[in-house]
mmCIF file of C-alpha atoms and ligand atoms in Angstrom:
data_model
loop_
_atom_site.group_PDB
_atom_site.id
_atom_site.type_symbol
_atom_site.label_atom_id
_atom_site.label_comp_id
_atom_site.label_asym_id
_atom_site.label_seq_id
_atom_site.Cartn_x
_atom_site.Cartn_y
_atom_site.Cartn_z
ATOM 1 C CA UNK O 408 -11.055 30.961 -27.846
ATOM 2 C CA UNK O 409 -11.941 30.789 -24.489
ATOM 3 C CA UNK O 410 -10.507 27.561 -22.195
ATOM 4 C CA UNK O 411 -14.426 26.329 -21.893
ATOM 5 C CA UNK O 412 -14.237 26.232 -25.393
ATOM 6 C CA UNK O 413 -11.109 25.088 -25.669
ATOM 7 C CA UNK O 414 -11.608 22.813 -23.101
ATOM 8 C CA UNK O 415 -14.909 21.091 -25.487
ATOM 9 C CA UNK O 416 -12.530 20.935 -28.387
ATOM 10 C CA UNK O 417 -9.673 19.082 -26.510
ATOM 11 C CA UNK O 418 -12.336 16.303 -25.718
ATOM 12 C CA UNK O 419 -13.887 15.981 -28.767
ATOM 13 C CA UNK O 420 -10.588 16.136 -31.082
ATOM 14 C CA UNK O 421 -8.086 14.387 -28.610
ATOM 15 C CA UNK O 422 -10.395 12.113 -26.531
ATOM 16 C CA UNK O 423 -13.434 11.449 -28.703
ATOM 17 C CA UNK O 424 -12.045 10.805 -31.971
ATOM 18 C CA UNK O 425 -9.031 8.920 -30.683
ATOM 19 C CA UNK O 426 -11.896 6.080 -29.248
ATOM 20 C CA UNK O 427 -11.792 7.357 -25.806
ATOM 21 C CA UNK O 428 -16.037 5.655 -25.120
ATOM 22 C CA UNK O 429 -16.065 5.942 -20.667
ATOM 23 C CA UNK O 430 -19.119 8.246 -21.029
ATOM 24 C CA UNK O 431 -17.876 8.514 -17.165
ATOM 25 C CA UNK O 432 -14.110 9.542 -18.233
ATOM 26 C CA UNK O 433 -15.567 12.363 -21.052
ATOM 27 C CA UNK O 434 -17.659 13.987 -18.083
ATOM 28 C CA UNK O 435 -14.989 14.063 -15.804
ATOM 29 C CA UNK O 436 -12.525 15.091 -18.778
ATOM 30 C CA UNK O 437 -15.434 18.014 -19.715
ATOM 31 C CA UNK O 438 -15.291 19.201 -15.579
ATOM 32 C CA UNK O 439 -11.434 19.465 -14.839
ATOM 33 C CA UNK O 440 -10.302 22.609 -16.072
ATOM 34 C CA UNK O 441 -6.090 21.799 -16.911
ATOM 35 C CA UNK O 442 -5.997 25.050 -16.826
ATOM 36 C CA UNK O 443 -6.007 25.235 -13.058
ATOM 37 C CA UNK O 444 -3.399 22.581 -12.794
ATOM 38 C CA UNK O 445 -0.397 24.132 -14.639
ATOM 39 C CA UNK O 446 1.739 27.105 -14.280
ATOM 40 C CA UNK O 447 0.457 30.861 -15.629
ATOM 41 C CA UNK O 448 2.937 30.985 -18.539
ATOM 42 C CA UNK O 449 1.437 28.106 -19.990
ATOM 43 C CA UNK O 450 -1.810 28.813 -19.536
ATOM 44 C CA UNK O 451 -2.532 29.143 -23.325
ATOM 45 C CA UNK O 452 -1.324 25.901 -23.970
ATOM 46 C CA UNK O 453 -3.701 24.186 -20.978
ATOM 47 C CA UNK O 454 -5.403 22.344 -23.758
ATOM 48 C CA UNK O 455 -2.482 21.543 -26.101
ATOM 49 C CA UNK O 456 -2.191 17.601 -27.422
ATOM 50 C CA UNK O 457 0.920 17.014 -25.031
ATOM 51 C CA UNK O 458 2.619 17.056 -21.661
ATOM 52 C CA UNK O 459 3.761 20.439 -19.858
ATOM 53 C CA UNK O 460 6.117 21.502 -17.275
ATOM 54 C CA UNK O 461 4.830 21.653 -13.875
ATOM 55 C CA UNK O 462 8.360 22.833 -12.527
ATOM 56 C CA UNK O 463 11.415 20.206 -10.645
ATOM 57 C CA UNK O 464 11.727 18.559 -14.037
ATOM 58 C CA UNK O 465 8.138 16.924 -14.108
ATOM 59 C CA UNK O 466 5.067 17.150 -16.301
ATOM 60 C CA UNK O 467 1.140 17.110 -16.396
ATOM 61 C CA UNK O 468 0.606 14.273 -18.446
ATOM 62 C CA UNK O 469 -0.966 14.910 -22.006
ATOM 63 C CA UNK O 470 -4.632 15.113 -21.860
ATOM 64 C CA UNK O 471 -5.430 11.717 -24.050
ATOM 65 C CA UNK O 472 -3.232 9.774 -21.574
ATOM 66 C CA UNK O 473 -5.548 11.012 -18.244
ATOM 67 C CA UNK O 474 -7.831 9.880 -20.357
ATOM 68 C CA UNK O 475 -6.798 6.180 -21.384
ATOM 69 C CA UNK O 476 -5.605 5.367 -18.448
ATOM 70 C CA UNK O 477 -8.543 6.841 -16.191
ATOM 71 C CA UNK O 478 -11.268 4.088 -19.146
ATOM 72 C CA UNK O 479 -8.129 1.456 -18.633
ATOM 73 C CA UNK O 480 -9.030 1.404 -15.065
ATOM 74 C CA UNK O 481 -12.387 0.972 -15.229
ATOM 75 C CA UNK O 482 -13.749 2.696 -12.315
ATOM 76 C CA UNK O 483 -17.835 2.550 -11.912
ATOM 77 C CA UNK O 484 -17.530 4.634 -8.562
ATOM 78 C CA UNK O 485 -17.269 3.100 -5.970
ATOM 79 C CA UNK O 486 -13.616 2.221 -5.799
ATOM 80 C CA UNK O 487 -10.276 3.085 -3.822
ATOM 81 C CA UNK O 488 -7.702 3.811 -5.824
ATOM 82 C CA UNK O 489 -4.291 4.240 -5.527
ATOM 83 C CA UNK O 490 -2.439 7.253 -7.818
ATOM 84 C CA UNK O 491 1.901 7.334 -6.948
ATOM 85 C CA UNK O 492 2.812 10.618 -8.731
ATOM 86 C CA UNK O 493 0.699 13.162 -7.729
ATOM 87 C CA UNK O 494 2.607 15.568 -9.794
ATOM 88 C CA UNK O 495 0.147 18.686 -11.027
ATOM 89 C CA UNK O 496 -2.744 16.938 -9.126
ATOM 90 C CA UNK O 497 -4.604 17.064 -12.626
ATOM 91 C CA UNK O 498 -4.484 12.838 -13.120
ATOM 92 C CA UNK O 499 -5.725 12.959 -8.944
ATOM 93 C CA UNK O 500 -8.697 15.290 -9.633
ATOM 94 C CA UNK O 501 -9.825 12.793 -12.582
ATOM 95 C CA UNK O 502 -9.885 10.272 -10.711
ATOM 96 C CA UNK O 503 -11.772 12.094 -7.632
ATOM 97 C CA UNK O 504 -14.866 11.921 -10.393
ATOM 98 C CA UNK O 505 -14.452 8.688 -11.078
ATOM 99 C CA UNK O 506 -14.073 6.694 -7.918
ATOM 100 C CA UNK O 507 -15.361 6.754 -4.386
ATOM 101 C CA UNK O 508 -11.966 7.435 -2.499
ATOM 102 C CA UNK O 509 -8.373 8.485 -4.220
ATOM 103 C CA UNK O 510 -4.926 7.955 -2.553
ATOM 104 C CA UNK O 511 -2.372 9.793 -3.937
ATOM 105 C CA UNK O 512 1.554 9.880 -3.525
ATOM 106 C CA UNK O 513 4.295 12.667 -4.460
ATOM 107 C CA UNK O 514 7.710 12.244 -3.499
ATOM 108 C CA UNK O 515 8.505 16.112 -4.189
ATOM 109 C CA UNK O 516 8.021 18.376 -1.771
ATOM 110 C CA UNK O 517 6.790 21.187 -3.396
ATOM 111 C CA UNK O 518 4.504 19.812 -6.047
ATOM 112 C CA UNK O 519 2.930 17.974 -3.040
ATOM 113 C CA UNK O 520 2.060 21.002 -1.213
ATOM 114 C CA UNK O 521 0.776 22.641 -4.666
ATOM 115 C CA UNK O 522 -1.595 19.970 -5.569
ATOM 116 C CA UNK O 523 -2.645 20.021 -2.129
ATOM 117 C CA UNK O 524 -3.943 23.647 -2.289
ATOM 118 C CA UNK O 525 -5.329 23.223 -5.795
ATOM 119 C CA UNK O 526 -7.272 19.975 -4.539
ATOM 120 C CA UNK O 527 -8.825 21.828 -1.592
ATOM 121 C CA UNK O 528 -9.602 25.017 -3.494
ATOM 122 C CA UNK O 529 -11.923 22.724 -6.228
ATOM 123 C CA UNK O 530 -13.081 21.076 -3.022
ATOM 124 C CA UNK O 531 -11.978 17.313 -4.178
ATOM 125 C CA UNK O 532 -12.530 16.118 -0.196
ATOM 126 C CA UNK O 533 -12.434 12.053 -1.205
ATOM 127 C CA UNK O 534 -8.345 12.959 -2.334
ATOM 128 C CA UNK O 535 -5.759 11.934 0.704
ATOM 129 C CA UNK O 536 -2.513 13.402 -0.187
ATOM 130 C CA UNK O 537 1.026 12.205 0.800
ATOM 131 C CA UNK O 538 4.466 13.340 0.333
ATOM 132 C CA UNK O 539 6.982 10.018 0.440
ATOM 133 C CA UNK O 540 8.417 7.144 -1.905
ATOM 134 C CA UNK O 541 4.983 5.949 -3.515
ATOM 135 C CA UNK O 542 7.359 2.859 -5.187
ATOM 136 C CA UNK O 543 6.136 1.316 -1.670
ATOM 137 C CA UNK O 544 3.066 1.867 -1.833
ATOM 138 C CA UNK O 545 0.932 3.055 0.946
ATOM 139 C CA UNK O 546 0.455 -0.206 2.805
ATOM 140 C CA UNK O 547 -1.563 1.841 5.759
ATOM 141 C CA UNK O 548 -4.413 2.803 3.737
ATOM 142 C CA UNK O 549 -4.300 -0.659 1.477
ATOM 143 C CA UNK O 550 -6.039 -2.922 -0.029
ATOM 144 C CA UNK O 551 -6.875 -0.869 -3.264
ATOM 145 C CA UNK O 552 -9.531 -1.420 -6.166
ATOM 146 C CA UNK O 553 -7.448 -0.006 -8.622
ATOM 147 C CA UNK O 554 -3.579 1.579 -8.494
ATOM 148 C CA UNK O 555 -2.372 3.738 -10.999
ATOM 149 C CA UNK O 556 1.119 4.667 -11.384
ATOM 150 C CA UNK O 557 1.777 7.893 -13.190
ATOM 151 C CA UNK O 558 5.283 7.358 -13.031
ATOM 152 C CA UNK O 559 6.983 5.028 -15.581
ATOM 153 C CA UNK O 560 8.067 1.464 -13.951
ATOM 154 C CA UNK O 561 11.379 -0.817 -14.750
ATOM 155 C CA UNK O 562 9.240 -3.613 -14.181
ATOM 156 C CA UNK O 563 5.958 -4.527 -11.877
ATOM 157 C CA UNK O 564 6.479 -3.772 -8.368
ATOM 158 C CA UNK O 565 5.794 -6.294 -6.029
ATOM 159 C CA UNK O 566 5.057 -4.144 -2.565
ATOM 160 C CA UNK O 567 2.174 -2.160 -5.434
ATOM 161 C CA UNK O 568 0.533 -5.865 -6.490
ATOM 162 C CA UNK O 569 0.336 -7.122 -2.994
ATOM 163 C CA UNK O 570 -1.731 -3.847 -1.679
ATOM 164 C CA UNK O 571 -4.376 -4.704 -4.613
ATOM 165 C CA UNK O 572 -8.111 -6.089 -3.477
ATOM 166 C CA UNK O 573 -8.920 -8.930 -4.878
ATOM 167 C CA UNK O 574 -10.011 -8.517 -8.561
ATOM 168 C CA UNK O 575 -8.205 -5.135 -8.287
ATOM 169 C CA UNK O 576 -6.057 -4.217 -11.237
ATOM 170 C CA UNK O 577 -3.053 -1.985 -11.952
ATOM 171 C CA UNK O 578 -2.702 0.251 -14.408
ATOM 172 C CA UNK O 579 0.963 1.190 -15.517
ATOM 173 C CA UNK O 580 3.579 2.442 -17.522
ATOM 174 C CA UNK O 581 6.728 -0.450 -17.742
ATOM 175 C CA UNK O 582 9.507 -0.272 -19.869
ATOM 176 C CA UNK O 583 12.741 1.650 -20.392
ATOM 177 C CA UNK O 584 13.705 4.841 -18.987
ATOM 178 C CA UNK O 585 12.760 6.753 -22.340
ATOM 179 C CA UNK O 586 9.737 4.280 -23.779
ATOM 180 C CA UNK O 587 6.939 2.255 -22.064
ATOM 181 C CA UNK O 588 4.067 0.242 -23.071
ATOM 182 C CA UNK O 589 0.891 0.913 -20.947
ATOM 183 C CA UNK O 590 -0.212 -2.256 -18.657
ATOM 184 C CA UNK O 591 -3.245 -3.592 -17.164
ATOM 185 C CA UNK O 592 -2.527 -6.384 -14.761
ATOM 186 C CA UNK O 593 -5.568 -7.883 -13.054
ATOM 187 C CA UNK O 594 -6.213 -11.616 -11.223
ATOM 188 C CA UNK O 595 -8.701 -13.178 -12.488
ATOM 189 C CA UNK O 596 -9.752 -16.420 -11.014
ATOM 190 C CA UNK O 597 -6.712 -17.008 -9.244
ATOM 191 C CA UNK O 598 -4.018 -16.054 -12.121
ATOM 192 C CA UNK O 599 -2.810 -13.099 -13.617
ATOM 193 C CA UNK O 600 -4.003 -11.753 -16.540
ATOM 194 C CA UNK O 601 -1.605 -8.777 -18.408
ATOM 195 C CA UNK O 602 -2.981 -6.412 -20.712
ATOM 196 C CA UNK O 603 -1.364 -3.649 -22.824
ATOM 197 C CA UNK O 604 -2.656 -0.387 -24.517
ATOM 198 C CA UNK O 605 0.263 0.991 -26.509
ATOM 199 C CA UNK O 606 3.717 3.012 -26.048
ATOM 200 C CA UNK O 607 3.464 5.790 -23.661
ATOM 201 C CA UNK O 608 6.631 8.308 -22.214
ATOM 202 C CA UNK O 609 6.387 9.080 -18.718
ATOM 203 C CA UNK O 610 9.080 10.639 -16.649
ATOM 204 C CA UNK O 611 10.840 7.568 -13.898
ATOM 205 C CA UNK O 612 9.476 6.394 -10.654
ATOM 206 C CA UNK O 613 12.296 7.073 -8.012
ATOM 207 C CA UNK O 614 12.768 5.393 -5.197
ATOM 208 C CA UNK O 615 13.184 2.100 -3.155
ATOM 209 C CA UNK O 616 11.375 -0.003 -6.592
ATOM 210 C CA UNK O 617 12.003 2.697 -9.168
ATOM 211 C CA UNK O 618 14.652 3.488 -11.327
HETATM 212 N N1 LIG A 665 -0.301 12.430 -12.616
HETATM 213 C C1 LIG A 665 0.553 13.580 -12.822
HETATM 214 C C2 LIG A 665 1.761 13.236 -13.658
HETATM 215 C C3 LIG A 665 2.958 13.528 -12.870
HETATM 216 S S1 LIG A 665 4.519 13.089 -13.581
HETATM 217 C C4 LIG A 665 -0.231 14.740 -13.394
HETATM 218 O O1 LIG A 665 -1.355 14.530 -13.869
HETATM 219 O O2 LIG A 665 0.251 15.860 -13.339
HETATM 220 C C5 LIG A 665 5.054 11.850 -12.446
HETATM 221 C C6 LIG A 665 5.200 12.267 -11.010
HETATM 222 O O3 LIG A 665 5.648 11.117 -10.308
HETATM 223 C C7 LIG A 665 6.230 13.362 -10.766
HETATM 224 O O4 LIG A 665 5.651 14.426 -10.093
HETATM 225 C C8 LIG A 665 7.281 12.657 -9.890
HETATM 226 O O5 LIG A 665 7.874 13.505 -8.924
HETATM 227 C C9 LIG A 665 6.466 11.553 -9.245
HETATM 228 N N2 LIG A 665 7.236 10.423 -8.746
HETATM 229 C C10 LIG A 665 8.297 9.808 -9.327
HETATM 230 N N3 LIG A 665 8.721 8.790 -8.568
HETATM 231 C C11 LIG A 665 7.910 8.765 -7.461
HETATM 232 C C12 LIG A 665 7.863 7.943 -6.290
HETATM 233 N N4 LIG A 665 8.721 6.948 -6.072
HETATM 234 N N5 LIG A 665 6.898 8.223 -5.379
HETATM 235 C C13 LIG A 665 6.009 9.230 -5.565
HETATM 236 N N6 LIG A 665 6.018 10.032 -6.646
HETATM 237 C C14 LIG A 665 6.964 9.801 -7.581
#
């Protein structure tokens, strides 16, 4: 099978069928070719149900995650959003469909600089990339619509809330080290409402707020 193919069958069987609806999310699930995002000896896996190695003990997150989490943000397109671990890029090139302007942080070095060249080769020009501790946010470039932490949380981090726009919302992994539950929190009308969408595994956010 070729990836095109395999790249239709991964949305339909993973996405689709698991109740993934963002007609937005599918089309921008149907562009990104995974492939591009992951290294050559797994290339044959691109569209496997699950997470990969992307090398320095990190992973591209599974394809149905992307997906949930790019519909649990609810992007109509003209947002800025926030994304702290980069990793692969692959979750940062989503989003580049999705909204109007994507910040995105990696605090390794060298899957920084990878995304980076993958990003500019598929000409995603409304991605800003930085290397540093994305636990603080990047207060420069704040307030955000929407942040989305691909990194799993010990708890919500306050420096991440206060860089949200009013009525923004972020969208999270928070939990243990080895098991989180996926969380929307969002003001609304002055207070703040918490959502959740189910266990998730991500590897831990480092740094000043992580673990
Ligand atoms: N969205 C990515 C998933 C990457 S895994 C993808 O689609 O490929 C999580 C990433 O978060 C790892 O690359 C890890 O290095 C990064 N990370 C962990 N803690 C971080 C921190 N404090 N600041 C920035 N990035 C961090």
């Amino acid at each position: 099978m070729d990836l095109n193919q395999a790249r239709e069958r991964m949305v339909v069987e993973q996405l689709e069928r698991r109740g993934i609806k963002d007609s937005r999310v599918l089309a921008a699930m149907r562009s990104v070719e995974r492939d591009r995002f992951i290294p050559a000896e797994y290339a044959e896996h691109a569209y496997d149900d699950g997470p990969l190695p992307i090398g320095s003990s990190q992973t591209i997150s599974q394809p149905y995650i992307v997906a949930l989490m790019s519909e649990v943000a609810a992007l109509g397109g003209s947002e800025r959003v926030l994304e702290i671990g980069t990793g692969s890029g692959y979750q940062t090139a989503v989003l580049s469909r999705l909204a109007a302007e994507v910040f995105s942080v990696e605090s390794i070095r060298s899957l920084h600089e990878h995304a980076r060249l993958i990003l500019e080769a598929l000409r995603a020009d409304n991605v800003n990339l930085r290397c540093g501790d994305g636990s603080v946010g990047w207060p420069e470039a704040a307030p955000y619509d929407v942040i989305l932490v691909t990194a799993a949380m010990p708890g919500i981090v306050r420096p991440l809330v206060e860089q949200l726009a009013s009525g923004g919302r972020l969208v999270a992994p928070v939990g243990e080290e080895d098991l989180q539950t996926l969380v929307r929190l969002q003001r609304i009308n002055g207070s703040w409402q918490e959502e959740y969408f189910g266990d998730c595994r991500f590897v831990r956010m480092t740094g000043k707020h992580g673990f």
